[in-house]
PDB file of C-alpha atoms in Angstrom:
ATOM      1  CA  MET A  13     143.503  99.578 192.912  1.00  0.00           C
ATOM      2  CA  LYS A  14     143.428  96.036 191.586  1.00  0.00           C
ATOM      3  CA  ARG A  15     140.380  96.954 189.503  1.00  0.00           C
ATOM      4  CA  LEU A  16     142.221  99.956 187.985  1.00  0.00           C
ATOM      5  CA  VAL A  17     145.249  97.806 187.107  1.00  0.00           C
ATOM      6  CA  LEU A  18     142.993  95.225 185.441  1.00  0.00           C
ATOM      7  CA  VAL A  19     141.189  97.888 183.361  1.00  0.00           C
ATOM      8  CA  LEU A  20     144.528  99.397 182.234  1.00  0.00           C
ATOM      9  CA  PHE A  21     145.847  95.934 181.344  1.00  0.00           C
ATOM     10  CA  LEU A  22     142.776  95.111 179.213  1.00  0.00           C
ATOM     11  CA  ALA A  23     142.921  98.523 177.504  1.00  0.00           C
ATOM     12  CA  GLY A  24     146.571  97.959 176.629  1.00  0.00           C
ATOM     13  CA  LEU A  25     145.790  94.501 175.302  1.00  0.00           C
ATOM     14  CA  VAL A  26     143.044  95.864 173.019  1.00  0.00           C
ATOM     15  CA  CYS A  27     145.320  98.596 171.695  1.00  0.00           C
ATOM     16  CA  ALA A  28     148.114  96.106 171.065  1.00  0.00           C
ATOM     17  CA  VAL A  29     145.954  93.842 168.876  1.00  0.00           C
ATOM     18  CA  PRO A  30     145.509  95.212 165.295  1.00  0.00           C
ATOM     19  CA  PRO A  31     141.834  95.634 164.278  1.00  0.00           C
ATOM     20  CA  VAL A  32     140.383  92.896 162.098  1.00  0.00           C
ATOM     21  CA  HIS A  33     139.150  95.240 159.378  1.00  0.00           C
ATOM     22  CA  ALA A  34     142.723  96.476 158.801  1.00  0.00           C
ATOM     23  CA  GLN A  35     143.572  93.036 157.492  1.00  0.00           C
ATOM     24  CA  GLN A  36     140.772  93.428 154.902  1.00  0.00           C
ATOM     25  CA  THR A  37     142.135  96.610 153.323  1.00  0.00           C
ATOM     26  CA  TYR A  38     142.096  96.066 149.578  1.00  0.00           C
ATOM     27  CA  PRO A  39     144.439  97.944 147.233  1.00  0.00           C
ATOM     28  CA  LEU A  40     142.886  99.755 144.277  1.00  0.00           C
ATOM     29  CA  GLY A  41     144.349  97.309 141.757  1.00  0.00           C
ATOM     30  CA  ILE A  42     146.162  97.972 138.483  1.00  0.00           C
ATOM     31  CA  ALA A  43     143.136  97.310 136.242  1.00  0.00           C
ATOM     32  CA  ASP A  44     139.474  96.357 136.356  1.00  0.00           C
ATOM     33  CA  VAL A  45     136.745  95.217 133.993  1.00  0.00           C
ATOM     34  CA  ALA A  46     132.983  95.441 134.552  1.00  0.00           C
ATOM     35  CA  VAL A  47     129.679  94.539 132.918  1.00  0.00           C
ATOM     36  CA  LYS A  48     127.042  97.289 133.140  1.00  0.00           C
ATOM     37  CA  VAL A  49     123.245  97.148 132.856  1.00  0.00           C
ATOM     38  CA  ASP A  50     121.561 100.579 132.881  1.00  0.00           C
ATOM     39  CA  TRP A  51     118.269 102.311 132.276  1.00  0.00           C
ATOM     40  CA  PHE A  52     118.894 104.403 129.131  1.00  0.00           C
ATOM     41  CA  HIS A  53     117.034 107.599 128.224  1.00  0.00           C
ATOM     42  CA  PHE A  54     117.448 109.884 125.165  1.00  0.00           C
ATOM     43  CA  THR A  55     116.814 113.422 126.429  1.00  0.00           C
ATOM     44  CA  ASP A  56     115.956 115.068 123.069  1.00  0.00           C
ATOM     45  CA  SER A  57     112.207 115.747 122.854  1.00  0.00           C
ATOM     46  CA  SER A  58     112.051 114.738 119.150  1.00  0.00           C
ATOM     47  CA  LEU A  59     112.919 111.140 120.028  1.00  0.00           C
ATOM     48  CA  GLY A  60     110.492 111.365 122.926  1.00  0.00           C
ATOM     49  CA  ASP A  61     107.677 112.365 120.546  1.00  0.00           C
ATOM     50  CA  LEU A  62     108.249 109.048 118.722  1.00  0.00           C
ATOM     51  CA  SER A  63     108.447 107.124 122.040  1.00  0.00           C
ATOM     52  CA  LEU A  64     112.050 106.169 121.245  1.00  0.00           C
ATOM     53  CA  GLN A  65     113.580 107.687 124.351  1.00  0.00           C
ATOM     54  CA  ASN A  66     113.801 104.695 126.726  1.00  0.00           C
ATOM     55  CA  SER A  67     115.702 101.422 126.551  1.00  0.00           C
ATOM     56  CA  VAL A  68     117.993  99.062 128.427  1.00  0.00           C
ATOM     57  CA  TYR A  69     121.718  99.685 127.983  1.00  0.00           C
ATOM     58  CA  VAL A  70     124.255  96.857 128.207  1.00  0.00           C
ATOM     59  CA  GLY A  71     127.931  97.814 128.316  1.00  0.00           C
ATOM     60  CA  LEU A  72     131.454  96.597 129.009  1.00  0.00           C
ATOM     61  CA  GLU A  73     134.169  98.815 130.473  1.00  0.00           C
ATOM     62  CA  THR A  74     137.817  98.373 131.390  1.00  0.00           C
ATOM     63  CA  TYR A  75     140.179 100.722 133.240  1.00  0.00           C
ATOM     64  CA  PHE A  76     143.937 100.812 133.838  1.00  0.00           C
ATOM     65  CA  ALA A  77     145.687 102.651 136.669  1.00  0.00           C
ATOM     66  CA  LEU A  78     148.211 105.392 135.889  1.00  0.00           C
ATOM     67  CA  ALA A  79     150.373 104.305 138.810  1.00  0.00           C
ATOM     68  CA  CYS A  80     153.394 106.264 137.566  1.00  0.00           C
ATOM     69  CA  VAL A  81     151.373 109.524 137.605  1.00  0.00           C
ATOM     70  CA  CYS A  82     148.778 109.085 140.345  1.00  0.00           C
ATOM     71  CA  PRO A  83     147.660 105.794 141.960  1.00  0.00           C
ATOM     72  CA  ASN A  84     144.020 106.965 142.069  1.00  0.00           C
ATOM     73  CA  LEU A  85     143.828 108.054 138.405  1.00  0.00           C
ATOM     74  CA  TYR A  86     142.555 105.600 135.773  1.00  0.00           C
ATOM     75  CA  LEU A  87     142.168 105.637 131.989  1.00  0.00           C
ATOM     76  CA  GLY A  88     139.669 103.349 130.286  1.00  0.00           C
ATOM     77  CA  LEU A  89     137.391 102.338 127.451  1.00  0.00           C
ATOM     78  CA  GLU A  90     133.674 101.562 127.393  1.00  0.00           C
ATOM     79  CA  ALA A  91     131.418 100.225 124.634  1.00  0.00           C
ATOM     80  CA  GLY A  92     127.778  99.251 124.799  1.00  0.00           C
ATOM     81  CA  TRP A  93     124.416  99.039 123.076  1.00  0.00           C
ATOM     82  CA  ALA A  94     120.905 100.428 123.538  1.00  0.00           C
ATOM     83  CA  GLY A  95     117.977  99.671 121.225  1.00  0.00           C
ATOM     84  CA  PRO A  96     114.776 101.696 121.688  1.00  0.00           C
ATOM     85  CA  SER A  97     111.888 100.633 119.420  1.00  0.00           C
ATOM     86  CA  ASN A  98     108.243 101.566 118.844  1.00  0.00           C
ATOM     87  CA  ASP A  99     105.265 100.818 116.612  1.00  0.00           C
ATOM     88  CA  VAL A 100     103.519 103.998 115.442  1.00  0.00           C
ATOM     89  CA  ASN A 101      99.942 103.941 114.135  1.00  0.00           C
ATOM     90  CA  PHE A 102      99.098 106.982 111.999  1.00  0.00           C
ATOM     91  CA  GLY A 103      95.454 106.016 111.521  1.00  0.00           C
ATOM     92  CA  ASN A 104      95.370 105.787 107.715  1.00  0.00           C
ATOM     93  CA  ARG A 105      95.623 102.905 105.275  1.00  0.00           C
ATOM     94  CA  GLN A 106      98.916 103.908 103.606  1.00  0.00           C
ATOM     95  CA  PHE A 107     100.879 104.305 106.846  1.00  0.00           C
ATOM     96  CA  ALA A 108      98.712 102.295 109.193  1.00  0.00           C
ATOM     97  CA  ASP A 109     101.606 100.753 111.111  1.00  0.00           C
ATOM     98  CA  VAL A 110     105.215 101.977 111.132  1.00  0.00           C
ATOM     99  CA  ASP A 111     107.953 100.040 112.939  1.00  0.00           C
ATOM    100  CA  LEU A 112     110.780 102.206 114.308  1.00  0.00           C
ATOM    101  CA  ASN A 113     113.993 100.663 115.624  1.00  0.00           C
ATOM    102  CA  VAL A 114     117.081 102.476 116.890  1.00  0.00           C
ATOM    103  CA  ASN A 115     120.495 100.933 117.489  1.00  0.00           C
ATOM    104  CA  TYR A 116     122.825 103.116 119.525  1.00  0.00           C
ATOM    105  CA  VAL A 117     126.444 102.079 120.146  1.00  0.00           C
ATOM    106  CA  PRO A 118     128.658 104.444 122.182  1.00  0.00           C
ATOM    107  CA  ILE A 119     132.427 103.912 122.126  1.00  0.00           C
ATOM    108  CA  GLU A 120     134.023 105.961 124.889  1.00  0.00           C
ATOM    109  CA  PHE A 121     137.513 106.932 126.036  1.00  0.00           C
ATOM    110  CA  ASN A 122     137.347 108.055 129.678  1.00  0.00           C
ATOM    111  CA  ALA A 123     139.433 109.109 132.642  1.00  0.00           C
ATOM    112  CA  LYS A 124     138.322 108.765 136.260  1.00  0.00           C
ATOM    113  CA  TYR A 125     139.632 109.553 139.724  1.00  0.00           C
ATOM    114  CA  VAL A 126     138.921 107.098 142.549  1.00  0.00           C
ATOM    115  CA  PHE A 127     138.244 108.317 146.101  1.00  0.00           C
ATOM    116  CA  ASP A 128     138.668 105.877 149.008  1.00  0.00           C
ATOM    117  CA  ILE A 129     135.661 106.204 151.333  1.00  0.00           C
ATOM    118  CA  THR A 130     136.451 103.040 153.310  1.00  0.00           C
ATOM    119  CA  PRO A 131     138.880 100.160 152.621  1.00  0.00           C
ATOM    120  CA  CYS A 132     136.122  98.452 150.596  1.00  0.00           C
ATOM    121  CA  LEU A 133     134.013 101.388 149.328  1.00  0.00           C
ATOM    122  CA  LYS A 134     135.199 103.564 146.425  1.00  0.00           C
ATOM    123  CA  PHE A 135     133.679 106.638 144.769  1.00  0.00           C
ATOM    124  CA  ASP A 136     134.647 107.617 141.199  1.00  0.00           C
ATOM    125  CA  LEU A 137     134.290 110.847 139.222  1.00  0.00           C
ATOM    126  CA  GLY A 138     135.200 110.995 135.543  1.00  0.00           C
ATOM    127  CA  GLY A 139     134.567 112.088 131.992  1.00  0.00           C
ATOM    128  CA  GLY A 140     135.785 111.695 128.439  1.00  0.00           C
ATOM    129  CA  ILE A 141     135.112 111.791 124.703  1.00  0.00           C
ATOM    130  CA  SER A 142     133.239 109.345 122.493  1.00  0.00           C
ATOM    131  CA  ALA A 143     132.335 108.235 118.974  1.00  0.00           C
ATOM    132  CA  ASN A 144     128.717 107.055 118.860  1.00  0.00           C
ATOM    133  CA  TRP A 145     126.939 105.076 116.135  1.00  0.00           C
ATOM    134  CA  PHE A 146     123.244 105.900 115.659  1.00  0.00           C
ATOM    135  CA  ASN A 147     121.141 103.769 113.309  1.00  0.00           C
ATOM    136  CA  LEU A 148     117.438 104.157 112.511  1.00  0.00           C
ATOM    137  CA  ASP A 149     115.394 101.427 110.804  1.00  0.00           C
ATOM    138  CA  VAL A 150     111.892 102.273 109.557  1.00  0.00           C
ATOM    139  CA  SER A 151     109.531  99.602 108.192  1.00  0.00           C
ATOM    140  CA  VAL A 152     106.156 100.319 106.560  1.00  0.00           C
ATOM    141  CA  ARG A 153     104.318  97.246 105.294  1.00  0.00           C
ATOM    142  CA  ARG A 154     106.860  95.636 102.913  1.00  0.00           C
ATOM    143  CA  ASN A 155     108.987  98.767 102.502  1.00  0.00           C
ATOM    144  CA  SER A 156     111.937  99.611 104.708  1.00  0.00           C
ATOM    145  CA  PHE A 157     114.375 102.473 105.219  1.00  0.00           C
ATOM    146  CA  SER A 158     117.658 102.473 107.121  1.00  0.00           C
ATOM    147  CA  SER A 159     120.155 105.240 107.781  1.00  0.00           C
ATOM    148  CA  SER A 160     123.010 105.733 110.243  1.00  0.00           C
ATOM    149  CA  ASP A 161     125.438 108.387 111.428  1.00  0.00           C
ATOM    150  CA  TRP A 162     128.575 108.605 113.561  1.00  0.00           C
ATOM    151  CA  LEU A 163     128.295 111.277 116.254  1.00  0.00           C
ATOM    152  CA  PHE A 164     131.128 112.900 118.173  1.00  0.00           C
ATOM    153  CA  GLY A 165     130.321 113.334 121.850  1.00  0.00           C
ATOM    154  CA  GLY A 166     131.485 113.739 125.410  1.00  0.00           C
ATOM    155  CA  GLN A 167     130.297 112.430 128.748  1.00  0.00           C
ATOM    156  CA  PHE A 168     130.751 112.790 132.491  1.00  0.00           C
ATOM    157  CA  PHE A 169     129.843 110.281 135.165  1.00  0.00           C
ATOM    158  CA  SER A 170     130.132 109.066 138.734  1.00  0.00           C
ATOM    159  CA  ASP A 171     130.240 105.555 140.223  1.00  0.00           C
ATOM    160  CA  ILE A 172     130.185 104.060 143.679  1.00  0.00           C
ATOM    161  CA  ASN A 173     131.622 100.552 144.062  1.00  0.00           C
ATOM    162  CA  TYR A 174     131.774  98.093 146.942  1.00  0.00           C
ATOM    163  CA  ARG A 175     134.522  95.478 146.967  1.00  0.00           C
ATOM    164  CA  PHE A 176     132.854  92.437 148.508  1.00  0.00           C
ATOM    165  CA  ALA A 177     135.728  89.985 147.820  1.00  0.00           C
ATOM    166  CA  HIS A 178     139.428  90.265 147.065  1.00  0.00           C
ATOM    167  CA  ASN A 179     138.897  90.557 143.286  1.00  0.00           C
ATOM    168  CA  TRP A 180     135.179  91.331 142.890  1.00  0.00           C
ATOM    169  CA  PHE A 181     133.121  94.511 143.218  1.00  0.00           C
ATOM    170  CA  ILE A 182     129.524  95.598 142.690  1.00  0.00           C
ATOM    171  CA  GLY A 183     128.300  99.133 142.234  1.00  0.00           C
ATOM    172  CA  ALA A 184     125.964 101.775 140.871  1.00  0.00           C
ATOM    173  CA  ASN A 185     126.572 104.428 138.215  1.00  0.00           C
ATOM    174  CA  VAL A 186     125.073 107.521 136.619  1.00  0.00           C
ATOM    175  CA  LYS A 187     126.236 109.084 133.339  1.00  0.00           C
ATOM    176  CA  TYR A 188     125.195 111.988 131.106  1.00  0.00           C
ATOM    177  CA  GLN A 189     126.361 112.136 127.477  1.00  0.00           C
ATOM    178  CA  LEU A 190     126.221 114.963 124.909  1.00  0.00           C
ATOM    179  CA  THR A 191     126.454 114.363 121.139  1.00  0.00           C
ATOM    180  CA  GLN A 192     126.281 116.139 117.811  1.00  0.00           C
ATOM    181  CA  ASP A 193     122.982 116.371 115.929  1.00  0.00           C
ATOM    182  CA  ILE A 194     122.007 113.304 113.913  1.00  0.00           C
ATOM    183  CA  GLU A 195     122.212 113.383 110.110  1.00  0.00           C
ATOM    184  CA  LEU A 196     120.168 110.791 108.187  1.00  0.00           C
ATOM    185  CA  ASN A 197     120.944 110.474 104.471  1.00  0.00           C
ATOM    186  CA  GLY A 198     122.804 113.790 104.649  1.00  0.00           C
ATOM    187  CA  ILE A 199     119.861 115.680 106.195  1.00  0.00           C
ATOM    188  CA  ASN A 200     120.359 117.335 109.582  1.00  0.00           C
ATOM    189  CA  THR A 201     117.491 116.264 111.821  1.00  0.00           C
ATOM    190  CA  ASN A 202     118.260 118.943 114.454  1.00  0.00           C
ATOM    191  CA  THR A 203     117.976 116.102 116.931  1.00  0.00           C
ATOM    192  CA  SER A 204     120.809 115.021 119.215  1.00  0.00           C
ATOM    193  CA  ALA A 205     121.477 111.651 120.810  1.00  0.00           C
ATOM    194  CA  ASN A 206     122.061 113.217 124.234  1.00  0.00           C
ATOM    195  CA  ASN A 207     121.304 110.620 126.874  1.00  0.00           C
ATOM    196  CA  VAL A 208     121.356 109.771 130.549  1.00  0.00           C
ATOM    197  CA  ARG A 209     122.104 106.329 132.005  1.00  0.00           C
ATOM    198  CA  VAL A 210     121.505 105.023 135.515  1.00  0.00           C
ATOM    199  CA  GLY A 211     122.219 101.471 136.601  1.00  0.00           C
ATOM    200  CA  GLY A 212     124.625  99.009 138.127  1.00  0.00           C
ATOM    201  CA  GLN A 213     127.778  97.051 137.389  1.00  0.00           C
ATOM    202  CA  LEU A 214     129.571  93.892 138.406  1.00  0.00           C
ATOM    203  CA  GLY A 215     133.330  93.865 138.003  1.00  0.00           C
ATOM    204  CA  PHE A 216     136.619  92.069 138.516  1.00  0.00           C
ATOM    205  CA  ILE A 217     139.840  93.685 139.732  1.00  0.00           C
ATOM    206  CA  PHE A 218     143.316  92.598 138.580  1.00  0.00           C
TER     207      PHE A 218
END
């Protein structure tokens, strides 16, 4: 009987003490900003034929909570840069070595919804529209050619973020973006700047 009373007393004591992890529950925050570093890949085969499909993408994003509408809904902006390049050898004297350089700058307006998996782990789903600057530089010996185009596009993405301190989080992301075809000097190349990005981010929550 004494043993039963002792067990019930200890069980009641455990239930009366709030769990430690409850004290570490972090609110979503009203805004966040993050630096992203991704593997970047143009999916159009024409850019792949020139070995211009792969690069590193560096971006900066910021999001603000729509607390008055839904505490888990965020609107935000992202801008970044990717710069695939390649040297092409055509095997003749006139065009023996051609330097190709692409500068790609997406400017995105996105919305995302944040799901709480645990107090520290969040999963996001989102999408949006974008204006994307595509520039191609071609150099042959002492001659050079440059042309650029603004492309309307849209994208959808998902993130998973872990909040390892009160104001800091780290995470992983994947994004797919669709764009218009590229026009260079008014000529439609029938080539899009569609791309996929996979990488990570480090951010700060306000």
